[in-house]
Coordinates of C-alpha atoms and ligand atoms in Angstrom, one line a residue:
X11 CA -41.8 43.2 -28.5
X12 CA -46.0 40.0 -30.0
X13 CA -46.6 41.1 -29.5
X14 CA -43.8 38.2 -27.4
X15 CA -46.6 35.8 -27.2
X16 CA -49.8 34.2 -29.2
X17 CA -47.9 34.9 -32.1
X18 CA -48.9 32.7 -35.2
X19 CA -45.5 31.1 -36.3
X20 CA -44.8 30.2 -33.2
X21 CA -47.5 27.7 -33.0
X22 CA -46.1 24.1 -31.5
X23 CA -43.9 25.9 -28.9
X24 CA -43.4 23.5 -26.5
X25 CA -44.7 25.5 -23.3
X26 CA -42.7 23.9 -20.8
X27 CA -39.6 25.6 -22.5
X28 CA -40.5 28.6 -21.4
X29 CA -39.4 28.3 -17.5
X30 CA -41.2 29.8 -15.0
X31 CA -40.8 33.6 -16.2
X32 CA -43.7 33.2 -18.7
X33 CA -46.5 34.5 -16.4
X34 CA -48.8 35.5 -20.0
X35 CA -45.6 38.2 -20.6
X36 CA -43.5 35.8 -22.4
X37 CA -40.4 37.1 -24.1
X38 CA -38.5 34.0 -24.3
X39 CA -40.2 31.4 -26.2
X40 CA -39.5 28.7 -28.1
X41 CA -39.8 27.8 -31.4
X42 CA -39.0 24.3 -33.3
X43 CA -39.0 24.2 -36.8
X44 CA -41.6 21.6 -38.3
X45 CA -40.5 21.0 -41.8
X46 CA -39.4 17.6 -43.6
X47 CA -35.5 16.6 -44.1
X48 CA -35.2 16.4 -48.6
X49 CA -32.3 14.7 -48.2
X50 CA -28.2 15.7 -47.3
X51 CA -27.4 17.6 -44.5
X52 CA -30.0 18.8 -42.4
X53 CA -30.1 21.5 -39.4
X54 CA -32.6 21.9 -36.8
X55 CA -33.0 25.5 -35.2
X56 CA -34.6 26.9 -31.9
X57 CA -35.3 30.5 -31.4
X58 CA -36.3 32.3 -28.4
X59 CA -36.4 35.6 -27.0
X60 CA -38.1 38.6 -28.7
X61 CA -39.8 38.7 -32.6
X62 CA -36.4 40.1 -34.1
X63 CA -34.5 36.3 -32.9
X64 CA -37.7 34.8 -34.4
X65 CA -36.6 36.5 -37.8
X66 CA -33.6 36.4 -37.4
X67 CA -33.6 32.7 -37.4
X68 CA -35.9 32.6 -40.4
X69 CA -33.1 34.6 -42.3
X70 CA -30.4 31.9 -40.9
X71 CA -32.8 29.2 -42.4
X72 CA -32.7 30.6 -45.8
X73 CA -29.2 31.2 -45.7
X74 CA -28.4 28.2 -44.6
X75 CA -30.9 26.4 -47.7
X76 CA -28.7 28.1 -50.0
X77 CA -26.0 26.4 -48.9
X78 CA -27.3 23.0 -49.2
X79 CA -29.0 22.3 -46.1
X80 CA -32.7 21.2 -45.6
X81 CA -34.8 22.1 -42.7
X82 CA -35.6 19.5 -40.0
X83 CA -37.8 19.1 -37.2
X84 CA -36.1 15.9 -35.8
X85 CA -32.9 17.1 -33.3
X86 CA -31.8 13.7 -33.2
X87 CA -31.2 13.5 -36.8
X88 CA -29.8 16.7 -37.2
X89 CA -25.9 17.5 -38.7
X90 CA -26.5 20.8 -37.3
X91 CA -28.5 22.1 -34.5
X92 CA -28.5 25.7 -33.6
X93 CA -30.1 28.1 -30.7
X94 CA -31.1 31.5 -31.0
X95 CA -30.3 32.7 -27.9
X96 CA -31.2 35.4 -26.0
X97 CA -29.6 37.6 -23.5
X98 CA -32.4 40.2 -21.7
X99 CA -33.1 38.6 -18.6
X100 CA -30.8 36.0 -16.9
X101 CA -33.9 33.3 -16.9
X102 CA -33.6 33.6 -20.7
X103 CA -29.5 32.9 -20.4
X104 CA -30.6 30.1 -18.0
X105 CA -33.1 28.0 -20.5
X106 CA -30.5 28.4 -23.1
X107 CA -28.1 26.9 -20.9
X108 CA -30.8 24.0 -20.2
X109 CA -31.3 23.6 -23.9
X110 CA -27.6 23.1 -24.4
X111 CA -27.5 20.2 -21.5
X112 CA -30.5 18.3 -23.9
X113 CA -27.7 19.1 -27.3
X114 CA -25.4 17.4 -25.9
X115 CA -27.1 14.7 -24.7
X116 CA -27.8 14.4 -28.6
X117 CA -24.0 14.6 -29.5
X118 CA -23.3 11.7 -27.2
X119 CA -25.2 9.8 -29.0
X120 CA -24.3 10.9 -32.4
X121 CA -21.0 12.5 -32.5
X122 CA -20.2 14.4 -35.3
X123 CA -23.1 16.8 -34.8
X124 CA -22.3 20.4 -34.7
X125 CA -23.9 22.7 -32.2
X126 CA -23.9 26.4 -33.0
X127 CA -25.5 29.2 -30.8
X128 CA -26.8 32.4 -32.3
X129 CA -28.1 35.5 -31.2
X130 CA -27.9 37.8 -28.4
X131 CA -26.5 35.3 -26.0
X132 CA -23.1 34.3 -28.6
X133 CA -22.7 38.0 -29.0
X134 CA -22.7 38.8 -25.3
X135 CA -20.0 35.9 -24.1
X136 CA -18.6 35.7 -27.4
X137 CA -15.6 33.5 -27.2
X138 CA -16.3 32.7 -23.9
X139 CA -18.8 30.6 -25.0
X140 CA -16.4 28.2 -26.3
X141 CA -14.3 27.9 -23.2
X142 CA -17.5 27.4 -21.0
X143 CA -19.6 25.5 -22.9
X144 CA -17.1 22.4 -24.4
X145 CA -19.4 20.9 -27.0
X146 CA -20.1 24.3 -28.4
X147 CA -18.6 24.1 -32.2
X148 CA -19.6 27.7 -33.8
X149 CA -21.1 31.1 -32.0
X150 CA -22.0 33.5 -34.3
X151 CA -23.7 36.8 -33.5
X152 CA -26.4 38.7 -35.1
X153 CA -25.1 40.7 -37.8
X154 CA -22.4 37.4 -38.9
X155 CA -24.9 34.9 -40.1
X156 CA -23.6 35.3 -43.9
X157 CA -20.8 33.5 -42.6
X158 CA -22.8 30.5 -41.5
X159 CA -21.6 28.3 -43.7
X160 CA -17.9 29.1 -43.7
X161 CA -18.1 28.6 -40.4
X162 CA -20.1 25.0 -40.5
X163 CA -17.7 23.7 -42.9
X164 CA -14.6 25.0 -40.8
X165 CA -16.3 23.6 -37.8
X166 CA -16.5 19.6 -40.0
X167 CA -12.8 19.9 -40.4
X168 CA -12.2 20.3 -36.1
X169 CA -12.0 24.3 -36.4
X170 CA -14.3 25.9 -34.2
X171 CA -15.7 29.0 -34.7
X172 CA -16.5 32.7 -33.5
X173 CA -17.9 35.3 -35.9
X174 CA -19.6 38.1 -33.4
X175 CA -18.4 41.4 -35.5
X176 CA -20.9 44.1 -35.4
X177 CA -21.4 46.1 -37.9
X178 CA -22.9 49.5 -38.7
X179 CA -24.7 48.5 -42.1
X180 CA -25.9 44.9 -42.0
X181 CA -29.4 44.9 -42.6
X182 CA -29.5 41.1 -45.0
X183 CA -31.8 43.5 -46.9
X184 CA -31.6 41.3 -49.8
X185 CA -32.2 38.0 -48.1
X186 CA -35.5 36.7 -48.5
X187 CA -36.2 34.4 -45.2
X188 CA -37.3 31.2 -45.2
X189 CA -40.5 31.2 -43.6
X190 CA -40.2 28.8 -40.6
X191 CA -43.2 27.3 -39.2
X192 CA -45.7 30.0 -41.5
X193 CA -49.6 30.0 -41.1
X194 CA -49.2 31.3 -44.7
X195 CA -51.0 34.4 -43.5
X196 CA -48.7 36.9 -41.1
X197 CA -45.2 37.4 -41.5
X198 CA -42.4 39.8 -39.5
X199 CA -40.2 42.0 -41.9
X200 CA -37.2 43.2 -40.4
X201 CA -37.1 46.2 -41.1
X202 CA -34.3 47.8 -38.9
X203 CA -31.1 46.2 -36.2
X204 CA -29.5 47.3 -33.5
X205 CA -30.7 50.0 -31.0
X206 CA -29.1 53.3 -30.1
X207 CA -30.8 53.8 -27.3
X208 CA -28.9 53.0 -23.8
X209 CA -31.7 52.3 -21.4
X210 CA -29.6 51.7 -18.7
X211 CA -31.4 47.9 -17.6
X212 CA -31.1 46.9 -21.2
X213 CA -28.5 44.3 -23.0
X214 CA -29.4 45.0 -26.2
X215 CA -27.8 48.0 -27.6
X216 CA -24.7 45.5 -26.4
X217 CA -25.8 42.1 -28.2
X218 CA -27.6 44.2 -31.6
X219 CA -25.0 47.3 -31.6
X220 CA -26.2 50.4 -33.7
X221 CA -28.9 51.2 -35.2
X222 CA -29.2 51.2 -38.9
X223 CA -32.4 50.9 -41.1
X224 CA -33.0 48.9 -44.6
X225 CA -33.7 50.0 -47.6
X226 CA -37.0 51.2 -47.8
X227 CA -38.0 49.2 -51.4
X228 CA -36.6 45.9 -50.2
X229 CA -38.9 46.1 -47.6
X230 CA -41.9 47.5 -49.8
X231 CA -40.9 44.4 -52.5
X232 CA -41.0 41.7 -49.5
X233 CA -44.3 43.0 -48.5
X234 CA -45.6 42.6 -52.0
X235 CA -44.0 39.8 -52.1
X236 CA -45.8 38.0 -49.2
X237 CA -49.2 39.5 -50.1
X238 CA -48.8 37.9 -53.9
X239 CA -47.8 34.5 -51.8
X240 CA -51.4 34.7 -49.9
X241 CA -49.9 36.4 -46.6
X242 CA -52.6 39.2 -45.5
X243 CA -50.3 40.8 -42.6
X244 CA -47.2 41.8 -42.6
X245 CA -45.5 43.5 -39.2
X246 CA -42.5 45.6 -39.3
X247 CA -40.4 44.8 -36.9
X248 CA -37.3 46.9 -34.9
X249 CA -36.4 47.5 -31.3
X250 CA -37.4 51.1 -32.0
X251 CA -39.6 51.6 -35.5
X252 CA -40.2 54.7 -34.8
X253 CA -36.8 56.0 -35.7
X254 CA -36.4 54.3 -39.0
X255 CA -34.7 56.3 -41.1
X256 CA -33.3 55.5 -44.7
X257 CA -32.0 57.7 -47.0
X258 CA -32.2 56.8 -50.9
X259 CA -29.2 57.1 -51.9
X260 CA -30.0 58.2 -56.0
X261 CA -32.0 61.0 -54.7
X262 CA -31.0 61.9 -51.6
X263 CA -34.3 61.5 -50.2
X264 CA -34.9 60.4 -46.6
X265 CA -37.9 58.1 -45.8
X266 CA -38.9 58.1 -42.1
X267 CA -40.9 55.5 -40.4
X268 CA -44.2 57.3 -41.3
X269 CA -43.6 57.4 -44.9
X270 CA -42.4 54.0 -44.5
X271 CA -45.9 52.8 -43.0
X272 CA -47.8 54.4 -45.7
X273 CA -45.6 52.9 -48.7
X274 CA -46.8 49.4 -46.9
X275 CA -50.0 50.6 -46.2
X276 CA -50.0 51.3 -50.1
X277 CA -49.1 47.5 -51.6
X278 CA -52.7 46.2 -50.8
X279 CA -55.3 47.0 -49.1
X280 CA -55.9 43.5 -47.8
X281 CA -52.5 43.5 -46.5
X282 CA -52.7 44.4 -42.8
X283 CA -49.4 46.3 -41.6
X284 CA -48.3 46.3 -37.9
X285 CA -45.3 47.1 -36.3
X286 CA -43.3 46.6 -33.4
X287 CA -41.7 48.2 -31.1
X288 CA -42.1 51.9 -30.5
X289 CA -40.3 53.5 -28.2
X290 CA -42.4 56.6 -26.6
X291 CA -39.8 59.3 -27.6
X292 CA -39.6 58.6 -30.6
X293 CA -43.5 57.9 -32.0
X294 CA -44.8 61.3 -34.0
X295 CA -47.9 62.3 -34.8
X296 CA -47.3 61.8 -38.4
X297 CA -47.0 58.1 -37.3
X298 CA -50.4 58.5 -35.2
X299 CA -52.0 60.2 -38.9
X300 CA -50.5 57.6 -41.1
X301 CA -52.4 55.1 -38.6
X302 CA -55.4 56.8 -38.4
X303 CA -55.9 57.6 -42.5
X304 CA -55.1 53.6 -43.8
X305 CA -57.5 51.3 -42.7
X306 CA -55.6 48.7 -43.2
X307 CA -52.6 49.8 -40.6
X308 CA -53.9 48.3 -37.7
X309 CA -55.0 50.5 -34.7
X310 CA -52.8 48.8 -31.8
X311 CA -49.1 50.5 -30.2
X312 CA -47.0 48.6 -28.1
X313 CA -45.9 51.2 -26.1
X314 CA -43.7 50.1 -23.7
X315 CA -44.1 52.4 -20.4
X316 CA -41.5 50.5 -18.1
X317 CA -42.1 52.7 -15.0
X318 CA -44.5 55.1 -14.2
X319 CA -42.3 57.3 -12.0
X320 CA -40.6 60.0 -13.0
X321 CA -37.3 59.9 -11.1
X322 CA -36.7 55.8 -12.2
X323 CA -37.6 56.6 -15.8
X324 CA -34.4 59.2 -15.1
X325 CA -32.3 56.4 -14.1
X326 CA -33.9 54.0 -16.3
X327 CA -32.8 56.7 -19.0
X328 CA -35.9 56.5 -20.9
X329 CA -35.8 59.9 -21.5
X330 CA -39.3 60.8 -21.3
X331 CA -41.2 61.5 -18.0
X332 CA -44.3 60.1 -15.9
X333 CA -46.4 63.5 -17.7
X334 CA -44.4 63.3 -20.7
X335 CA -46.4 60.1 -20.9
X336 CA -49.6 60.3 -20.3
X337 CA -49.9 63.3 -22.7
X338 CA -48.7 60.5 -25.6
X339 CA -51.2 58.3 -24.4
X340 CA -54.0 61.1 -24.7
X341 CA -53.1 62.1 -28.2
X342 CA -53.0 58.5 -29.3
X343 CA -56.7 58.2 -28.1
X344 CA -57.3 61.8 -29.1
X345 CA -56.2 60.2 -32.7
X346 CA -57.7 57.0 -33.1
X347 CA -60.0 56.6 -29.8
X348 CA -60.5 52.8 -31.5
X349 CA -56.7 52.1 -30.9
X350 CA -55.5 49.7 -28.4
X351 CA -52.4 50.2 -26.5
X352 CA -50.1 47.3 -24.6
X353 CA -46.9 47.7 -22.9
X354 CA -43.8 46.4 -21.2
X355 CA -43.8 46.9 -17.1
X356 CA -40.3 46.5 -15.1
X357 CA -40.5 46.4 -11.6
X358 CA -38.2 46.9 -9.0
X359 CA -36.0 48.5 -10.8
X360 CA -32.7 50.3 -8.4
X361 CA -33.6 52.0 -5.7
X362 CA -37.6 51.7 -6.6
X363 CA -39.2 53.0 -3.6
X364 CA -43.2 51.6 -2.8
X365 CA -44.2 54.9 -3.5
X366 CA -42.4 55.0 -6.9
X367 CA -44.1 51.1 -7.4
X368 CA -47.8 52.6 -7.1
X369 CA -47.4 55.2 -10.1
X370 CA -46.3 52.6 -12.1
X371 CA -49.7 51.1 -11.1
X372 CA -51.1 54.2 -11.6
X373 CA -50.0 55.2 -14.8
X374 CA -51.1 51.6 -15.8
X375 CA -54.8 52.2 -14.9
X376 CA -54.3 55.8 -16.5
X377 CA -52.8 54.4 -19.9
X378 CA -55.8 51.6 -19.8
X379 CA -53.6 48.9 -21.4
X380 CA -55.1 45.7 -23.5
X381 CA -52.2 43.9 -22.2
X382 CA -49.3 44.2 -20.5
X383 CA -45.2 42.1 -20.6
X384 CA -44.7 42.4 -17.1
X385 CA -40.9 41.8 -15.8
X386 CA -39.4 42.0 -12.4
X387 CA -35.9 43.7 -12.8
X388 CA -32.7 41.7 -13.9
X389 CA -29.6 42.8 -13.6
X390 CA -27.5 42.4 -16.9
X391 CA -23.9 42.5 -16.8
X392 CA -22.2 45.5 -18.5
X393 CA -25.6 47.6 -18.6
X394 CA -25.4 51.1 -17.2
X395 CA -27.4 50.1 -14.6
X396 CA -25.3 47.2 -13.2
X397 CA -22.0 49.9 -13.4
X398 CA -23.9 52.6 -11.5
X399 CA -26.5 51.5 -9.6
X400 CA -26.9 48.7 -6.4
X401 CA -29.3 45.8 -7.3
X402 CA -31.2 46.7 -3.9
X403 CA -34.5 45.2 -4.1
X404 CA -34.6 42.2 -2.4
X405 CA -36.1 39.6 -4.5
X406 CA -39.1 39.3 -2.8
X407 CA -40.3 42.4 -3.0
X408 CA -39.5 42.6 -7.0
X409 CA -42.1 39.8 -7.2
X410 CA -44.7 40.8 -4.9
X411 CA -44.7 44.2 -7.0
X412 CA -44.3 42.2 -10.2
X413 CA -47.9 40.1 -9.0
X414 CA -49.4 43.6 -8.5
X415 CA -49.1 44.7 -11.8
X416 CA -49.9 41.9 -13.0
X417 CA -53.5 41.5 -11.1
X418 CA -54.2 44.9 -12.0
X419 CA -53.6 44.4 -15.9
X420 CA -55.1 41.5 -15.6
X421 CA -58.2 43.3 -14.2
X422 CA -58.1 45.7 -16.7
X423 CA -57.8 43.8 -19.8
X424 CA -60.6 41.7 -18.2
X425 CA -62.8 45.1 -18.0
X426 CA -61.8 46.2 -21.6
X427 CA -62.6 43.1 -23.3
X428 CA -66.0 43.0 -21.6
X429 CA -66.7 45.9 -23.3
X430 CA -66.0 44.6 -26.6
X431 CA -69.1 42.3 -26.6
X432 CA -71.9 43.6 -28.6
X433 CA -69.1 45.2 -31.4
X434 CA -68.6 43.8 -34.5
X435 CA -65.1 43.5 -35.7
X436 CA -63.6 43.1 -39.0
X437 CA -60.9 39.8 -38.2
X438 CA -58.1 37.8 -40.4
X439 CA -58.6 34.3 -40.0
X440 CA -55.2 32.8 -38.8
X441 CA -56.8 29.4 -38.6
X442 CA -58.1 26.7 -36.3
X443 CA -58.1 27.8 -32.4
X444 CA -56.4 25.7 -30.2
X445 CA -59.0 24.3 -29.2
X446 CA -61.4 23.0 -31.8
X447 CA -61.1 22.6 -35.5
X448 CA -64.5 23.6 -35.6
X449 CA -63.6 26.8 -34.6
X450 CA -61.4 29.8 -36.6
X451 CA -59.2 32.3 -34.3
X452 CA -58.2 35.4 -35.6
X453 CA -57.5 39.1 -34.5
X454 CA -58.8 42.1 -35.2
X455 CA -57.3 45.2 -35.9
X456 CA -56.6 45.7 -32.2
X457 CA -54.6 42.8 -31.7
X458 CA -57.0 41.4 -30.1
X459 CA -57.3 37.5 -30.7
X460 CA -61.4 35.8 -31.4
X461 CA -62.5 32.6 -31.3
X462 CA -65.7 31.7 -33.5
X463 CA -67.5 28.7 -35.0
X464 CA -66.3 28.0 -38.5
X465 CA -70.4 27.1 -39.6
X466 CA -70.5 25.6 -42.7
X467 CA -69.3 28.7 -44.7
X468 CA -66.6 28.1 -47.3
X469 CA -63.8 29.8 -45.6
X470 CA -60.2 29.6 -45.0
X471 CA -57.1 31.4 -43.3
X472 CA -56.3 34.6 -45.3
X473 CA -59.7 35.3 -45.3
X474 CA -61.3 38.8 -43.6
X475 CA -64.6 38.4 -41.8
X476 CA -66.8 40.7 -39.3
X477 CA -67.3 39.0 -36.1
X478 CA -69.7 40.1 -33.2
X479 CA -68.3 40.0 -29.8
X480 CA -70.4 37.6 -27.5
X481 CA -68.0 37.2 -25.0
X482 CA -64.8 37.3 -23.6
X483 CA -62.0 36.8 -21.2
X484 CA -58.8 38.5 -20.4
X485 CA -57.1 37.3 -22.8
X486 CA -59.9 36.4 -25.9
X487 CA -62.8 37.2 -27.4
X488 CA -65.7 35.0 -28.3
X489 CA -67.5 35.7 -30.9
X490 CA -70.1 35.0 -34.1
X491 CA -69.7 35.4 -37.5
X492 CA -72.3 38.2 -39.2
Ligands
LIG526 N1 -36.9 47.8 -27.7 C1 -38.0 47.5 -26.9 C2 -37.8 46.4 -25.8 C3 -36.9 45.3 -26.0 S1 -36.6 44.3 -24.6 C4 -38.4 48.7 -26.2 O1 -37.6 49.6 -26.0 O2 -39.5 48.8 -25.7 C5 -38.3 43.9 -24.1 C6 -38.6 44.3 -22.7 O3 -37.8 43.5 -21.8 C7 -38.3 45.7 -22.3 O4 -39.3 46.6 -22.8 C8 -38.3 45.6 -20.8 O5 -39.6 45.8 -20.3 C9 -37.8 44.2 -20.6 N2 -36.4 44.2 -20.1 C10 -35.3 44.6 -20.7 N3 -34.2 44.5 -19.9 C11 -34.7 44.0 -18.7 C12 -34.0 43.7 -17.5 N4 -32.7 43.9 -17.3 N5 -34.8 43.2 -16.5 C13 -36.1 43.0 -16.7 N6 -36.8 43.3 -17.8 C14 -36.0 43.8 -18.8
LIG527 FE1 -33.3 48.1 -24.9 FE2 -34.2 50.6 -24.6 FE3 -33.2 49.8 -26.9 FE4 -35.5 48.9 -26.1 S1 -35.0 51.0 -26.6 S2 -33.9 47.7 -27.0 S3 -35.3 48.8 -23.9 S4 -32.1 50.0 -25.0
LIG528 FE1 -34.3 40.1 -28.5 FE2 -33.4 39.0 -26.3 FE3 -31.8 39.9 -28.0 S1 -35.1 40.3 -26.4 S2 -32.8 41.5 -29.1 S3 -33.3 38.2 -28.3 S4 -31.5 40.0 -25.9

């Protein structure tokens, strides 16, 4: 779900966290908050995994403020240090695991420092946790983080603590997140949990339980919110947006996920909306119109294909099929021929024969992706697919098949962004690229990240400006201001 990477508040990710599976399709990342200790307690926080942990943890921060505790970017001086953990591929269990060998090196030296996981990962082992991982004092799971700080002051008194319940209405609608590590001009809004979905190599629907969607004005008021702060982009964020569905409860009114998009669309029209993810089954062409008629709702899907072969998407239970689509693909470029299109690539997957492997090539070069999060298949305890099906590919070959996607996106996002230069696109300044301060980086509506010499105009982030494409890579644009 970035999409995963390049994502502005994860600036000062420390790269080599990230373990070998980041090959430009990062899902796990991770995230250290930068902000100054005021005084008492203090907690420290890592997220990784997908945009929802990365929310999640900014929802954690703010309930964690109310309780008296100040943000810090120093681990060592910590009283509390969490991890946001995530569970979707076992290298992501793996760096967590690595993380908590570092957190302990920390206790050592300053016992009396709590260590709490979060996320996916505490919801998965649940007590379990506590029995393999000794210096573990609290795991709490994704819907139990209003019972943070019960749980941190049980865990000062020698209690430790397990809050995983899931429930079947937590939404922390009216929590209003701490914005960890913000440019001050994109934020995430939550605006559903869980996923009801059951694609058979997926975790999630385990660690996140059901779906349920929030109130459609608390979302509407954090979006104004954030654009009367100076934010200029807001992006929804789900495992599956495109099933939102809230019903007001005075009027009896249902508000589906296009509605939703326009009532964003509506609080500025200098506030650029995005959203992520959208599961093919579920986006409708009344999602596709409410796209096409607000500028301002930016003209990029994440898509996420997964296989391109009919027969694995069956046992992947995906529930859509190789033609089903490639006829979603045309209408979205029937729509909005403008709109850009990434997606999420498993290979490998049971019983995946080399024939099955070169329609998922296919159907990439079909679906002409600007970029791709390419994964070789993991098998995740207690998934459908690790009850029913053998784990049969040998390594090897999962990888070789995982580089040949990943060349051909490569190739093709390479192609695509040559064809940018020359256009002129309307970009958000985010702020300084990487690499020079005399140079702004922002995106355009496409998702699409530019790089471009500040000149001596009086600018700053927040700011909208039309950019010519003069050049480009795979992965960036180049351009000039106009
Ligand atoms: N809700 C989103 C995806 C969430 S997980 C969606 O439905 O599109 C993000 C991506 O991780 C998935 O799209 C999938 O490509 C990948 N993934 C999930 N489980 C995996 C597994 N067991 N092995 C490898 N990749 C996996
Ligand atoms: Fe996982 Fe499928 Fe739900 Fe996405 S839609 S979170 S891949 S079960
Ligand atoms: Fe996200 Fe990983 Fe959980 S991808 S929902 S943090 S398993």
């Amino acid at each position: 779900m970035c999409m995963y990477n390049d994502n502005p508040t994860l600036e000062g990710i420390d790269r080599k966290l990230l373990g070998e599976e980041r090959q430009g399709e990062v899902l796990e990342m991770a995230n250290k908050v930068a902000m100054p200790v005021e005084g008492g307690k203090s907690f420290y926080i890592e997220s990784y995994g997908c945009q929802m942990n990365f929310s999640d943890s900014e929802i954690v921060a703010s309930i964690l403020a109310e309780a008296g505790y100040a943000p810090t970017r120093n681990m060592e001086a910590a009283d509390l240090i969490m991890i946001n953990t995530c569970s979707i591929r076992e290298k992501a269990e793996d760096t967590v695991r690595k993380r908590l060998r570092v957190f302990d090196k920390v206790k050592a030296k300053r016992p009396g420092t709590m260590v709490g996981v979060l996320g996916c990962m505490a919801e998965r082992l649940k007590a379990k946790f506590l029995e393999e991982e000794k210096l573990v004092d609290i795991v709490v799971g994704p819907d139990a983080y209003r019972d943070l700080p019960s749980l941190v002051a049980g865990a000062e008194e020698g209690e430790k603590g397990v809050n995983v319940f899931l429930s079947r209405e937590e939404t922390y609608a009216d929590i209003s997140p701490l914005r960890l590590q913000s440019n001050g001009v994109t934020a995430f809004i939550s605006i559903m949990r869980g996923c009801d979905n059951m694609c058979s190599f997926c975790v999630v629907p385990f660690t996140r339980g059901r779906e349920r969607s929030r109130n459609a004005f608390s979302i509407v008021a954090e979006a104004a919110d954030l654009y009367d702060k100076g934010f200029r982009e807001v992006t929804l964020l789900g495992q599956n947006v495109d099933s939102y569905k809230w019903e007001n409860p005075e009027t009896g009114e249902p508000v589906s996920f296009a509605q939703l998009l326009t009532m964003v669309a509506g609080v500025h029209p200098d506030l650029r909306v995005r959203f992520s993810t959208s599961h093919p089954k579920d986006i409708t062409d009344d999602v596709l119109y409410a796209m096409r008629d607000h500028e301002n709702v930016c003209k990029y899907i994440h898509l996420p294909v997964q296989s391109g072969n009919s027969r694995i998407l069956k046992l992947m239970n995906r529930t859509y099929t190789r033609e089903w689509y490639k006829q979603k693909i045309d209408r979205i470029y029937e729509i909005m021929p403008d709109c850009a299109i990434s997606s999420d690539v498993i290979t490998g997957f049971c019983s995946e024969t080399e024939e099955e492997h070169q329609e998922t090539l296919s159907i990439i070069e079909y679906s002409q992706y600007s970029m791709s999060y390419m994964f070789f298949y993991s098998e995740r305890p207690g998934t459908l697919a690790a009850k029913k099906f053998e784990d049969d590919i040998p390594l090897a070959t999962k990888k070789r098949r995982l580089t040949e996607v990943i060349e051909l996106q490569t190739g093709i996002s390479h192609k695509l962004n040559a064809k940018d230069v020359g256009k002129t696109f309307r970009v958000l300044i985010e702020g300084d690229s990487k690499k020079s301060e005399l140079d702004w980086k922002g995106r355009n509506s496409q998702n699409k990240m530019m790089i471009f010499a500040k000149e001596d105009r009086d600018l700053k982030p927040g700011d909208y400006v039309e950019v010519k494409c003069t050049g480009s890579s795979s992965a960036t644009l180049l351009g000039e201001m106009v």
